[in-house]
Short mmCIF file of C-alpha atoms in Angstrom, two decimals:
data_model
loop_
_atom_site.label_atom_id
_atom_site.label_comp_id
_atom_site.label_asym_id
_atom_site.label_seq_id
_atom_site.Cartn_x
_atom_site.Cartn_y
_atom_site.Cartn_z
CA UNK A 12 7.65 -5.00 29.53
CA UNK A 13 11.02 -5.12 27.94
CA UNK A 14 11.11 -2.85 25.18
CA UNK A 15 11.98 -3.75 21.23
CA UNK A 16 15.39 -4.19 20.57
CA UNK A 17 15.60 -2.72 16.68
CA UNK A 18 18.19 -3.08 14.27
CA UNK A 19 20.73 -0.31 13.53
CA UNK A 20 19.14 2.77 11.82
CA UNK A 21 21.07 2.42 8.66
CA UNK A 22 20.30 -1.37 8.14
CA UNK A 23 16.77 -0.28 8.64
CA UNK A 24 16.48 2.26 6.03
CA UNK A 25 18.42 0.45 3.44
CA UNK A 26 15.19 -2.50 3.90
CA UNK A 27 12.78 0.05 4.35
CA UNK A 28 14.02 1.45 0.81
CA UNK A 29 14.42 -1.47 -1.23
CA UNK A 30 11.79 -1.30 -4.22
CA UNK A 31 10.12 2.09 -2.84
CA UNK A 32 9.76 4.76 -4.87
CA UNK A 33 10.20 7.85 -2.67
CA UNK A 34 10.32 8.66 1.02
CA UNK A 35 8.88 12.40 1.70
CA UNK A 36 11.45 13.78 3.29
CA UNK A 37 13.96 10.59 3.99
CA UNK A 38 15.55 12.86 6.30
CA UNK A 39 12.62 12.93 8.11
CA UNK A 40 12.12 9.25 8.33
CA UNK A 41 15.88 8.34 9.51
CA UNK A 42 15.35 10.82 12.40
CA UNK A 43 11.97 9.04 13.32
CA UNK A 44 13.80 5.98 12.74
CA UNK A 45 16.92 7.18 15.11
CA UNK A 46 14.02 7.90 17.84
CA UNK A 47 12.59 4.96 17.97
CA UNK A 48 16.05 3.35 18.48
CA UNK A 49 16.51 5.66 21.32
CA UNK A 50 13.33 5.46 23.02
CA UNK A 51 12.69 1.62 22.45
CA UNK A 52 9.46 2.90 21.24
CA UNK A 53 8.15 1.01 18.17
CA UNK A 54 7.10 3.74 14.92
CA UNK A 55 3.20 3.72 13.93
CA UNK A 56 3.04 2.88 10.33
CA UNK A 57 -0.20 2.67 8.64
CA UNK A 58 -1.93 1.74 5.14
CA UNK A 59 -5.45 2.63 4.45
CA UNK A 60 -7.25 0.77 1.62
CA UNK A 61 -11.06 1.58 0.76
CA UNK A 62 -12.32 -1.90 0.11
CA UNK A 63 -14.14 -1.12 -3.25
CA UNK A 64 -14.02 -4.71 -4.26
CA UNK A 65 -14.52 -7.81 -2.94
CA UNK A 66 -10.64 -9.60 -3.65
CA UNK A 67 -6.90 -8.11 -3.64
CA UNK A 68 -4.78 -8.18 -6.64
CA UNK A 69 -0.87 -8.83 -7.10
CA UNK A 70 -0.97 -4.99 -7.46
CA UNK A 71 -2.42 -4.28 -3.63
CA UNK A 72 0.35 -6.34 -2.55
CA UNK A 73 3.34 -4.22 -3.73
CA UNK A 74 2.56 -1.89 -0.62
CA UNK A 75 1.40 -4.28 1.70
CA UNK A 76 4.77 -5.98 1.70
CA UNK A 77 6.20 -3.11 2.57
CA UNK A 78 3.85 -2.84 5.42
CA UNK A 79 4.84 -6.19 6.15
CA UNK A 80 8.46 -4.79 6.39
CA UNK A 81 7.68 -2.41 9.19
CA UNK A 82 6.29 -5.20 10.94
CA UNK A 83 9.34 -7.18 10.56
CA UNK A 84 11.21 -4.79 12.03
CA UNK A 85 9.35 -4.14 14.65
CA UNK A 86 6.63 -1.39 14.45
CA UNK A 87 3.50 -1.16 14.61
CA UNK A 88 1.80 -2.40 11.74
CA UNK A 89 -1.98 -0.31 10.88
CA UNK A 90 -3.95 -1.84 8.64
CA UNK A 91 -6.57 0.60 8.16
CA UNK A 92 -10.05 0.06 6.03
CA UNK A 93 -11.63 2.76 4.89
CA UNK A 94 -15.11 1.21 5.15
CA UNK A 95 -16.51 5.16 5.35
CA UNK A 96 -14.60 6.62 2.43
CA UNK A 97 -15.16 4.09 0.17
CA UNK A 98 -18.31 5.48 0.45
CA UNK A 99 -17.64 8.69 -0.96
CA UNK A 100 -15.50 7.55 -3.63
CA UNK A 101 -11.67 8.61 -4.12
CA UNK A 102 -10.86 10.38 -7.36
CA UNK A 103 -7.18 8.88 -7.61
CA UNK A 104 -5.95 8.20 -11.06
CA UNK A 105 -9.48 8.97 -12.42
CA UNK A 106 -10.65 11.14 -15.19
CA UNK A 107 -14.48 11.30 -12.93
CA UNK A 108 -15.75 10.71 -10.23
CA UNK A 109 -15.80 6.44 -8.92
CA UNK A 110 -19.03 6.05 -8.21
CA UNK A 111 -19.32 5.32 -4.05
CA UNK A 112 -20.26 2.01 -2.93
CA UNK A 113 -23.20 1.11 -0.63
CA UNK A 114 -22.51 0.19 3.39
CA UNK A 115 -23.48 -3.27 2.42
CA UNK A 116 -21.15 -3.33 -0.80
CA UNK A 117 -18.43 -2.41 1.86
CA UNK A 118 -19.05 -4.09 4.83
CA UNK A 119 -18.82 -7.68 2.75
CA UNK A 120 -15.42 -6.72 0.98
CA UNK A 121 -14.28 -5.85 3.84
CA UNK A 122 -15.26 -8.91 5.60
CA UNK A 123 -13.17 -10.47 2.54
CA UNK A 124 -10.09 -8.10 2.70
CA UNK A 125 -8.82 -9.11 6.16
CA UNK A 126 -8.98 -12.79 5.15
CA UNK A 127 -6.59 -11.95 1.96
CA UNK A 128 -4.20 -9.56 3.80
CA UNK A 129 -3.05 -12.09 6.28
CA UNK A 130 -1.60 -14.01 4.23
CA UNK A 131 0.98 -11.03 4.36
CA UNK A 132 0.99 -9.39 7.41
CA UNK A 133 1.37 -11.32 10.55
CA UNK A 134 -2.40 -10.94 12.04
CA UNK A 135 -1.37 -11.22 15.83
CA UNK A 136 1.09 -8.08 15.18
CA UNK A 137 -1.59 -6.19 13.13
CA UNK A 138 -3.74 -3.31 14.36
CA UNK A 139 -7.23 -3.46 12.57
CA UNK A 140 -9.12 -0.27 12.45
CA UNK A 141 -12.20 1.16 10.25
CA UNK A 142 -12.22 4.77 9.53
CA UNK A 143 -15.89 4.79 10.33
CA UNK A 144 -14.83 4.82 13.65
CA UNK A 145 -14.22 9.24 13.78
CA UNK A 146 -15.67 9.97 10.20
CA UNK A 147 -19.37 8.59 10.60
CA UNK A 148 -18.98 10.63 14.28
CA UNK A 149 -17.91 13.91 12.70
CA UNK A 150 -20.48 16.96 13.40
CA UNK A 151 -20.63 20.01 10.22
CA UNK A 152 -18.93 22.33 12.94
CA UNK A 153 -15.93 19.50 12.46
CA UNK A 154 -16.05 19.28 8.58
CA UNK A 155 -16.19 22.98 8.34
CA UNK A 156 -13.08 23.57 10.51
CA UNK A 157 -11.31 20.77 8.65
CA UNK A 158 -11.96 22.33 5.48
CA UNK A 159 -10.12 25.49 7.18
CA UNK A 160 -7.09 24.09 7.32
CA UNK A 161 -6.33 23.81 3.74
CA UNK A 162 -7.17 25.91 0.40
CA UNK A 163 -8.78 25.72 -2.51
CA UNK A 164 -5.72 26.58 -4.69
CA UNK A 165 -3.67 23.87 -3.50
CA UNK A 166 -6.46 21.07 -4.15
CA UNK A 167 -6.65 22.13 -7.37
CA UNK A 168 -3.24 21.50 -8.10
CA UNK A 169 -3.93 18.25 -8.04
CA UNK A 170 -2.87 16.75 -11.73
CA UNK A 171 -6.45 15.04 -11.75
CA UNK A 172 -8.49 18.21 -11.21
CA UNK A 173 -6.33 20.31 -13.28
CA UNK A 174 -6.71 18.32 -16.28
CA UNK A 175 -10.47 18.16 -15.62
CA UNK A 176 -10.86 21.42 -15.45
CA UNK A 177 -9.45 22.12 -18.47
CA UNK A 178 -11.47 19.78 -20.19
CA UNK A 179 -14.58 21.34 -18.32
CA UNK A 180 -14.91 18.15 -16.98
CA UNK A 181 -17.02 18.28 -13.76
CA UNK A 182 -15.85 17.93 -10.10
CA UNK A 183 -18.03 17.30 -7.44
CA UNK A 184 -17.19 19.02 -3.77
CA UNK A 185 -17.34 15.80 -2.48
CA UNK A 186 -14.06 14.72 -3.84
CA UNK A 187 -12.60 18.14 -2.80
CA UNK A 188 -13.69 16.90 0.76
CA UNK A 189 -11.79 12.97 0.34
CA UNK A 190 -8.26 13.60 0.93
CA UNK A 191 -9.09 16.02 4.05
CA UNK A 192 -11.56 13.50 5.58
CA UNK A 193 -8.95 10.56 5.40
CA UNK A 194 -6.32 12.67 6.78
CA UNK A 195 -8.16 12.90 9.76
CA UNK A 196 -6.97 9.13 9.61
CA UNK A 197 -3.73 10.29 10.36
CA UNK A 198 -4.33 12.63 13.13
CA UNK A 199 -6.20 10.23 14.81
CA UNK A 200 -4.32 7.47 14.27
CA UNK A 201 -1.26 9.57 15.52
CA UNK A 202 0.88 7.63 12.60
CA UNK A 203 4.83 8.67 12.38
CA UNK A 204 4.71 6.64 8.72
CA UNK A 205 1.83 6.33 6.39
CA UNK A 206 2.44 4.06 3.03
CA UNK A 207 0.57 4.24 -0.41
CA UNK A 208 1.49 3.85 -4.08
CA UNK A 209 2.96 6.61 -6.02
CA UNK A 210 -0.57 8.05 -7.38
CA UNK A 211 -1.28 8.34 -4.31
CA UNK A 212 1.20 11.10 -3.38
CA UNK A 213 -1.24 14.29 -3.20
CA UNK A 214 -3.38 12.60 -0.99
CA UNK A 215 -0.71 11.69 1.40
CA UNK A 216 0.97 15.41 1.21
CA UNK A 217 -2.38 16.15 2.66
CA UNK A 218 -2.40 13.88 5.45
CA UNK A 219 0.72 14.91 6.43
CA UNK A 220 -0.07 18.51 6.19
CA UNK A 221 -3.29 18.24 8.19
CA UNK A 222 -2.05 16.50 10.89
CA UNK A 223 1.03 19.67 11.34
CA UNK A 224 -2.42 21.68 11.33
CA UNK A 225 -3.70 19.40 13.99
CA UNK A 226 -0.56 19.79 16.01
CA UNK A 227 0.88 16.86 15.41
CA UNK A 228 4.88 16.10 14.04
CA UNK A 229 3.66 15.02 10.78
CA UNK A 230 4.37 11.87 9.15
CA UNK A 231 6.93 11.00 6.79
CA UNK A 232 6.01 9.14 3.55
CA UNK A 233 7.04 6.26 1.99
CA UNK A 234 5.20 5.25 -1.97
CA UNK A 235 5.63 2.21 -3.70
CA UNK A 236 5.85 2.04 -7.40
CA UNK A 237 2.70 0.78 -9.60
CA UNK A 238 2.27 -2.74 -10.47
CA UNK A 239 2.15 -2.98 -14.60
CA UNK A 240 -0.36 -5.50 -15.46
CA UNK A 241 -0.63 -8.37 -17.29
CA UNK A 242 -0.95 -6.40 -20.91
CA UNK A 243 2.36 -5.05 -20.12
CA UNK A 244 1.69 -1.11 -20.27
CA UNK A 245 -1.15 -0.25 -17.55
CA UNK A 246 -1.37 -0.60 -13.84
CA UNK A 247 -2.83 -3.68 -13.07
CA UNK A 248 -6.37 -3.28 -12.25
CA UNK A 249 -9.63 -5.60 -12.24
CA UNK A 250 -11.57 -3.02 -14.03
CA UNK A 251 -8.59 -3.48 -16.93
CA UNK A 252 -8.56 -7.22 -16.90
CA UNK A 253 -4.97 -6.78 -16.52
CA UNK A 254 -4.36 -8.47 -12.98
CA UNK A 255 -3.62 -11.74 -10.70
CA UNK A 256 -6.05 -12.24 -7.76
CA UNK A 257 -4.46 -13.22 -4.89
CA UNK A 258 -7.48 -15.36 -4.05
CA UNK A 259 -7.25 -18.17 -7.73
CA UNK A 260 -6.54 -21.22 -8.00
CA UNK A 261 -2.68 -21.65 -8.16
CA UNK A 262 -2.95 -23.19 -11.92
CA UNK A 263 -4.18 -19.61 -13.17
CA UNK A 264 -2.27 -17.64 -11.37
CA UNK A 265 0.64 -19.54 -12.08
CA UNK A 266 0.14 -19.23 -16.02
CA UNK A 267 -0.83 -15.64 -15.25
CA UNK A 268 2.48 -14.77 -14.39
CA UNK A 269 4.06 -16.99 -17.15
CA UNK A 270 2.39 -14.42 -19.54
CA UNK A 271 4.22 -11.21 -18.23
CA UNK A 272 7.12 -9.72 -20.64
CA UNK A 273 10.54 -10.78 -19.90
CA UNK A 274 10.93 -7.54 -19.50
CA UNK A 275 8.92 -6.75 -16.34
CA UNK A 276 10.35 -9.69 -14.68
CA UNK A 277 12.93 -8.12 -12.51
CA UNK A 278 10.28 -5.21 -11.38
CA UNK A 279 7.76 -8.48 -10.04
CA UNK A 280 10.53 -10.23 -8.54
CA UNK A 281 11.35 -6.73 -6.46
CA UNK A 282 8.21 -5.73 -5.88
CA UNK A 283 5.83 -9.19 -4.90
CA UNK A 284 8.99 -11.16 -3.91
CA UNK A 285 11.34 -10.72 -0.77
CA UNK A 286 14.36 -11.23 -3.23
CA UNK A 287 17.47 -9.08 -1.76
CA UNK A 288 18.61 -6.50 -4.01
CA UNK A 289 21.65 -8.13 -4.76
CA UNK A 290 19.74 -11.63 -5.89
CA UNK A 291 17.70 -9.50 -8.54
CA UNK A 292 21.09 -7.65 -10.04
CA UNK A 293 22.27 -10.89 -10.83
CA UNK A 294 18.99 -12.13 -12.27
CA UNK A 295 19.16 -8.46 -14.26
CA UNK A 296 22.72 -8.95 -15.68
CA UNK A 297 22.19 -12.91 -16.63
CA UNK A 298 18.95 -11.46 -19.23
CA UNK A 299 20.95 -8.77 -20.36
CA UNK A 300 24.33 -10.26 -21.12
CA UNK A 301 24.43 -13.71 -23.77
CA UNK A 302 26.94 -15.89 -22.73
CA UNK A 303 30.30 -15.96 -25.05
CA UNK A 304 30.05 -15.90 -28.94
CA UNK A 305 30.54 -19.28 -30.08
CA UNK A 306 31.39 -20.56 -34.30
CA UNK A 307 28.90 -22.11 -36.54
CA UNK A 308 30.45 -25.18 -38.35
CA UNK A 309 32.16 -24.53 -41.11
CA UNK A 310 33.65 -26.84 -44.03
CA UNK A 311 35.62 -24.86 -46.12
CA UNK A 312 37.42 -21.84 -45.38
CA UNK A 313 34.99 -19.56 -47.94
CA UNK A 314 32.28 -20.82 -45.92
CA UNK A 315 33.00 -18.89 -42.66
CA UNK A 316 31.20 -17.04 -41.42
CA UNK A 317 30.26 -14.12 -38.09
CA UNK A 318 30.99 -15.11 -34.74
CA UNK A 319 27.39 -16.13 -33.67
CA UNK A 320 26.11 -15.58 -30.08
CA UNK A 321 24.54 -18.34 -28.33
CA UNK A 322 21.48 -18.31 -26.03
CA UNK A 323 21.67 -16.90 -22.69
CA UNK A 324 23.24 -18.87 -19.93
CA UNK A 325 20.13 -17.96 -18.06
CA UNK A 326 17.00 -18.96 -19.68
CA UNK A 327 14.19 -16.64 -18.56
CA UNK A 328 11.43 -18.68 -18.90
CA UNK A 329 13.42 -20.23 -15.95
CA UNK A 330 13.92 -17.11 -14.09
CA UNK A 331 9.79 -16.81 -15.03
CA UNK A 332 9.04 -20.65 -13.69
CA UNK A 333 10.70 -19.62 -10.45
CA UNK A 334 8.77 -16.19 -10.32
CA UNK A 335 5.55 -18.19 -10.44
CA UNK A 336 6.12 -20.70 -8.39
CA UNK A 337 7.54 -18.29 -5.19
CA UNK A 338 4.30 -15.97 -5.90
CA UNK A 339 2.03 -19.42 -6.35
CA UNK A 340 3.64 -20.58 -2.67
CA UNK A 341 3.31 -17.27 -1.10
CA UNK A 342 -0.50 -17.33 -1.25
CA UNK A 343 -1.33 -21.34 -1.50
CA UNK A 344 1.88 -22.96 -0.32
CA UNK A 345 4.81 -24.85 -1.60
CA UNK A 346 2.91 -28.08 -2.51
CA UNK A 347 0.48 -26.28 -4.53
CA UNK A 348 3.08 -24.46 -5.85
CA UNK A 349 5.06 -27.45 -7.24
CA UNK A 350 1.68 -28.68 -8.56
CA UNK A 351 0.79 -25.66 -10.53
CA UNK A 352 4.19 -25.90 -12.07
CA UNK A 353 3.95 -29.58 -13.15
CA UNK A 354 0.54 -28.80 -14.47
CA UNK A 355 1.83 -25.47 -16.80
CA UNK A 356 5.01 -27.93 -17.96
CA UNK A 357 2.46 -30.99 -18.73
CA UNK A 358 -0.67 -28.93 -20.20
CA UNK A 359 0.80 -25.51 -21.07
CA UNK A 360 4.29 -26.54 -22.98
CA UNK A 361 3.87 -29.79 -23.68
CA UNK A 362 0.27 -30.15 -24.74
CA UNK A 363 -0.86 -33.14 -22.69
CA UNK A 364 -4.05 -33.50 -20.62
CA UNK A 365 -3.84 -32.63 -17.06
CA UNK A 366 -3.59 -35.45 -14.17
CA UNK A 367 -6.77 -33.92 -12.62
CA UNK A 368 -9.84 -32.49 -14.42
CA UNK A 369 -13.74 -32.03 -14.01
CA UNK A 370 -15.47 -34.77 -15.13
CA UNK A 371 -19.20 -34.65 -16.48
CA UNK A 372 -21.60 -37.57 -16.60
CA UNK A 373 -24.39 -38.31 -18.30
CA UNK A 374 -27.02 -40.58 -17.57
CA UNK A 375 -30.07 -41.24 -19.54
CA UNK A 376 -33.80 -40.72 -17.90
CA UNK A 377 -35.38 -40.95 -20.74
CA UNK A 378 -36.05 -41.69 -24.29
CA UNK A 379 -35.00 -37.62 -25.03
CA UNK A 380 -34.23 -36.36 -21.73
CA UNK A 381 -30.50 -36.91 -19.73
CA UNK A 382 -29.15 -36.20 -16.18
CA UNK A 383 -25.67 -34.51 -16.12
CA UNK A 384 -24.07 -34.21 -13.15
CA UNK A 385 -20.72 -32.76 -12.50
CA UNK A 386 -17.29 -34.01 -10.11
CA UNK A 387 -14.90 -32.05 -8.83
CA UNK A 388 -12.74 -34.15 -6.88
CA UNK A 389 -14.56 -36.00 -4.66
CA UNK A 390 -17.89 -33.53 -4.63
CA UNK A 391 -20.37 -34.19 -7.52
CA UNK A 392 -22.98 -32.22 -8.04
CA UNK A 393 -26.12 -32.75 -9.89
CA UNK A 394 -27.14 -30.45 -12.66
CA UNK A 395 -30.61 -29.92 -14.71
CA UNK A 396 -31.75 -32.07 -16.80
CA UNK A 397 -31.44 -31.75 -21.13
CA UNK A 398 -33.73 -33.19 -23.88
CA UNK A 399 -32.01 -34.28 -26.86
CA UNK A 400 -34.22 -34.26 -30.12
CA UNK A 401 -34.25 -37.96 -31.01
CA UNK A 402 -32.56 -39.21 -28.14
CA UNK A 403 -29.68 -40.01 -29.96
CA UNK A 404 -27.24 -37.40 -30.71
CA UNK A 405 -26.74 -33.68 -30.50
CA UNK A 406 -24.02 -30.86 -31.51
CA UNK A 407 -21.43 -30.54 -29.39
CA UNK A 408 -21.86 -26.09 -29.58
CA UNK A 409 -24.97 -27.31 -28.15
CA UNK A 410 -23.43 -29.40 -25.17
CA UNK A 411 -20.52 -27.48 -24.12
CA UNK A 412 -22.88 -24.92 -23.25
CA UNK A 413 -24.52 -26.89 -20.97
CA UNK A 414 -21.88 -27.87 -19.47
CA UNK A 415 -20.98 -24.42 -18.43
CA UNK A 416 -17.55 -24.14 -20.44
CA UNK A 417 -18.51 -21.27 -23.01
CA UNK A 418 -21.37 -18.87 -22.53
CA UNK A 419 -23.33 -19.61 -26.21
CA UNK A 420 -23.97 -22.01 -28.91
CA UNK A 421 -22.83 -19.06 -31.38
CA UNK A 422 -19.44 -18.73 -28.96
CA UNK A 423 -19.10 -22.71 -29.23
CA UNK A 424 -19.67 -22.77 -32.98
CA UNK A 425 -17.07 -19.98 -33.57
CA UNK A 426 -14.10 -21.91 -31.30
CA UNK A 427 -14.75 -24.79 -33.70
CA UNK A 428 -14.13 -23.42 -36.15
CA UNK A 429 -11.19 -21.29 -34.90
CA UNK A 430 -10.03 -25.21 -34.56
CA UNK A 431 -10.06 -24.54 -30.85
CA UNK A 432 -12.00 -27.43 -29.50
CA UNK A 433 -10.18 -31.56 -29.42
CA UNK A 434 -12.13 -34.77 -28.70
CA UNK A 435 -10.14 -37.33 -27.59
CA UNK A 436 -7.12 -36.10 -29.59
CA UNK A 437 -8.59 -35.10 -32.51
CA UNK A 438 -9.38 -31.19 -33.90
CA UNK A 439 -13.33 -30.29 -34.49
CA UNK A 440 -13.32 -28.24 -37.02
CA UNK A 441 -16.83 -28.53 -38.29
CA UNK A 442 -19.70 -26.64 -36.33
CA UNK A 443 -22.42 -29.70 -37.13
CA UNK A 444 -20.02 -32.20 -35.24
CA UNK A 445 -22.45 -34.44 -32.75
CA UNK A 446 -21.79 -36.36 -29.57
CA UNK A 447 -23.32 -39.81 -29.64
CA UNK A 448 -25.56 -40.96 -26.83
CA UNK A 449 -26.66 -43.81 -27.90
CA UNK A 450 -23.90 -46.34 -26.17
CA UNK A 451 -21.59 -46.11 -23.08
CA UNK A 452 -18.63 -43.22 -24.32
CA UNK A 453 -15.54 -41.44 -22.53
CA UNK A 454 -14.44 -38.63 -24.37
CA UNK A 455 -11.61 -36.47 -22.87
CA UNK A 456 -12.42 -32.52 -24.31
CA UNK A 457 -9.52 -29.83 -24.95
CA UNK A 458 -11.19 -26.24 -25.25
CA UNK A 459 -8.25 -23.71 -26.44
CA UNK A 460 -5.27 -24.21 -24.79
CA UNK A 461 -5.92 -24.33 -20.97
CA UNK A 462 -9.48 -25.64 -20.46
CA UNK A 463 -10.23 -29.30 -20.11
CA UNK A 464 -13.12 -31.83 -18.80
CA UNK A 465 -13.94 -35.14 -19.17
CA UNK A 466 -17.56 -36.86 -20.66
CA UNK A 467 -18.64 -39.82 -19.42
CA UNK A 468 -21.55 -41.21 -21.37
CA UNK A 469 -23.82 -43.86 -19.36
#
């Protein structure tokens, strides 16, 4: 077999580095990187990710991109799942202990995970593994000399231990054991490269540490900055309610991303985008500098007044549209891409109904009782029937609950009268407001700003 023919050390680093936070030691990884240019002999570069949840947020992506980058390169790209220590539960970033998940729990978001990564890393160049594979085989004779290699002092630097221990908060020897049971990932993965996100750093000092004690090279390191969420100040996270599955509809996850700051722009566009470097400096300078001061009118010469500065020859919601629609297309494609864009413009800025919306029907069985069935697209689906006192009428914070589009009567009542719910055009502000049922209707239903359905009465 003819071996790889890789680019030139230098142009590799400088693609390796864009939008990383640190390599540990860089040194290190240009000389690896010189070697495998040598040799013809492709690096090992892995990523372990416990799958504690069942989808992957924007945030996961930030170093699987750069995993991605290996690949394109032309290493060897290890996707590793680590289906056994997400059953013991990693402390990282945590003020206690994350409660472990069940082998069921894992096994299905796993099943999930490897579905969602490939829509980044090329699956026919990816090398699957489970850390099951040497954990679950591990004897107490191996845990014991595995705890040899390292000391107690040194895991208790760790910032998240330190600070619990001065709160006399407690720490269970179980998470002393996590970052010295996943480095055996590393030794027996033989990796020259591990990746991970910058609060993941102690952990991956470890790795690299054990595998030395293993007799191994040791690994160099390469951490990716956190993700800020949507709220502008945290990482994002699912447990915040701060992040952008991977796996939503392209509408929401286009207006997602319409509702980050300007200023985090430039960080998403590095770190979810393959922008170059020199593409996101000029997107940097044209929000930071206005274009040139321009006069007001004047009349008279007492009426002059300060040079004025007009907007920005770049507007960023544009720079934001385009942001959107590159993340919608990486994950659903360009056409639904394009969509979700004409459907923020239409329903988001310019208040209009969207082309395409769920439509409810309602059929009467009785004298009091209705069938409601529900189409989405070209499936409709039948739902339980409802009795309507009378037969004639009944409150719409008593329908839209039915209808599955708030979770109360008492949360329906209070969006009216927030003046959050439209019929046909027209603001409900009163909580006693009734839809008819006694003749043939169509009413089109706005709830808030984003949410909207259809009624067809039969």
């Amino acid at each position: 077999m003819t071996p790889p023919k890789f680019k030139p050390v230098e142009e590799q680093l400088a693609y390796l580095k864009r939008g990383a936070a640190e390599i540990i030691p860089e040194a290190e990884m240009k000389a690896k990187l010189e070697a495998s240019v040598k040799s013809g002999k492709p690096l090992r570069v892995y990523l372990g990710v416990d799958p504690t949840a069942p989808d992957i947020h924007l945030g996961h992506t930030v170093v699987l991109r750069k995993l991605r980058h290996f690949q394109d390169l032309g290493h060897t790209a290890i996707f590793l799942i680590g289906d056994f220590s997400a059953m013991i539960g990693d402390p990282t970033g945590q003020s206690e202990t994350r409660p472990p998940l069940t082998r069921e729990g894992v096994d299905a978001n796993a099943k999930t995970y490897l579905a969602q990564v490939f829509k980044i890393l090329n699956e026919k160049k990816t090398e699957v593994r489970y850390n099951s594979e040497w954990l679950s085989k591990m004897s107490a004779e191996d845990i014991v000399r595995l705890c040899s290699h390292y000391r107690l002092a040194r895991m208790l630097e760790r910032e998240d231990f330190r600070s619990r221990l001065d709160k006399g908060q407690p720490i269970s020897v179980h998470e002393l054991l996590y970052p010295l049971l996943t480095a055996m990932d590393a030794v027996k993965l033989q990796s020259d490269v591990e990746l991970g996100a910058t609060e993941q750093k102690f952990n991956l000092l470890v790795h690299r540490e054990i595998q030395r004690e293993y007799g191994l090279p040791g690994q160099a390191i390469l951490t990716m900055p956190i993700l800020v969420g949507l709220d502008g100040q945290r990482k994002m996270s699912k447990s915040l309610n701060n992040y952008i599955s991977i796996s939503e509809p392209p509408n929401e996850m286009f207006g997602k991303i319409m509702r980050i700051s300007d200023d985090l722009m430039c960080s998403y566009w590095e770190l979810v985008t393959d922008k170059t470097e020199a593409e996101i400096q000029t997107m940097r300078q044209s929000l930071l500098e206005p274009s040139p001061p321009t006069l007001p009118p004047v009349t008279t010469t007492a009426d002059r007044r300060p040079l004025l500065h007009a907007p920005r020859a770049t507007n960023p919601m544009d720079i934001k549209r385009a942001l959107a629609g590159e993340v919608v297309a990486t994950f659903h494609g360009k056409k639904a891409a394009d969509s979700a864009a004409e459907h923020f413009r239409r329903v988001v800025r310019e208040r209009l109904a969207p082309q395409e919306m769920p439509q409810f029907r309602i059929v009467r069985a009785t004298e009091t009782t209705f069938f409601l069935s529900e189409k989405r697209g070209d499936i409709e689906e039948l739902k339980p029937p409802f009795a309507v006192p009378g037969g004639r009428a009944e409150k719409w914070s008593k329908i839209l609950p039915l209808l599955g589009q708030v979770p109360s009567s008492a949360e329906a009542e209070r969006l009216i009268k927030q003046k959050a719910l439209e019929i046909n055009g027209e603001i409900i502000s009163d909580p006693t407001a009734r839809i008819d049922f006694s003749e043939k209707a169509k009413y089109e239903v706005r709830i808030g700003k984003r949410k909207f359905l259809r009624i067809v009465v039969e």
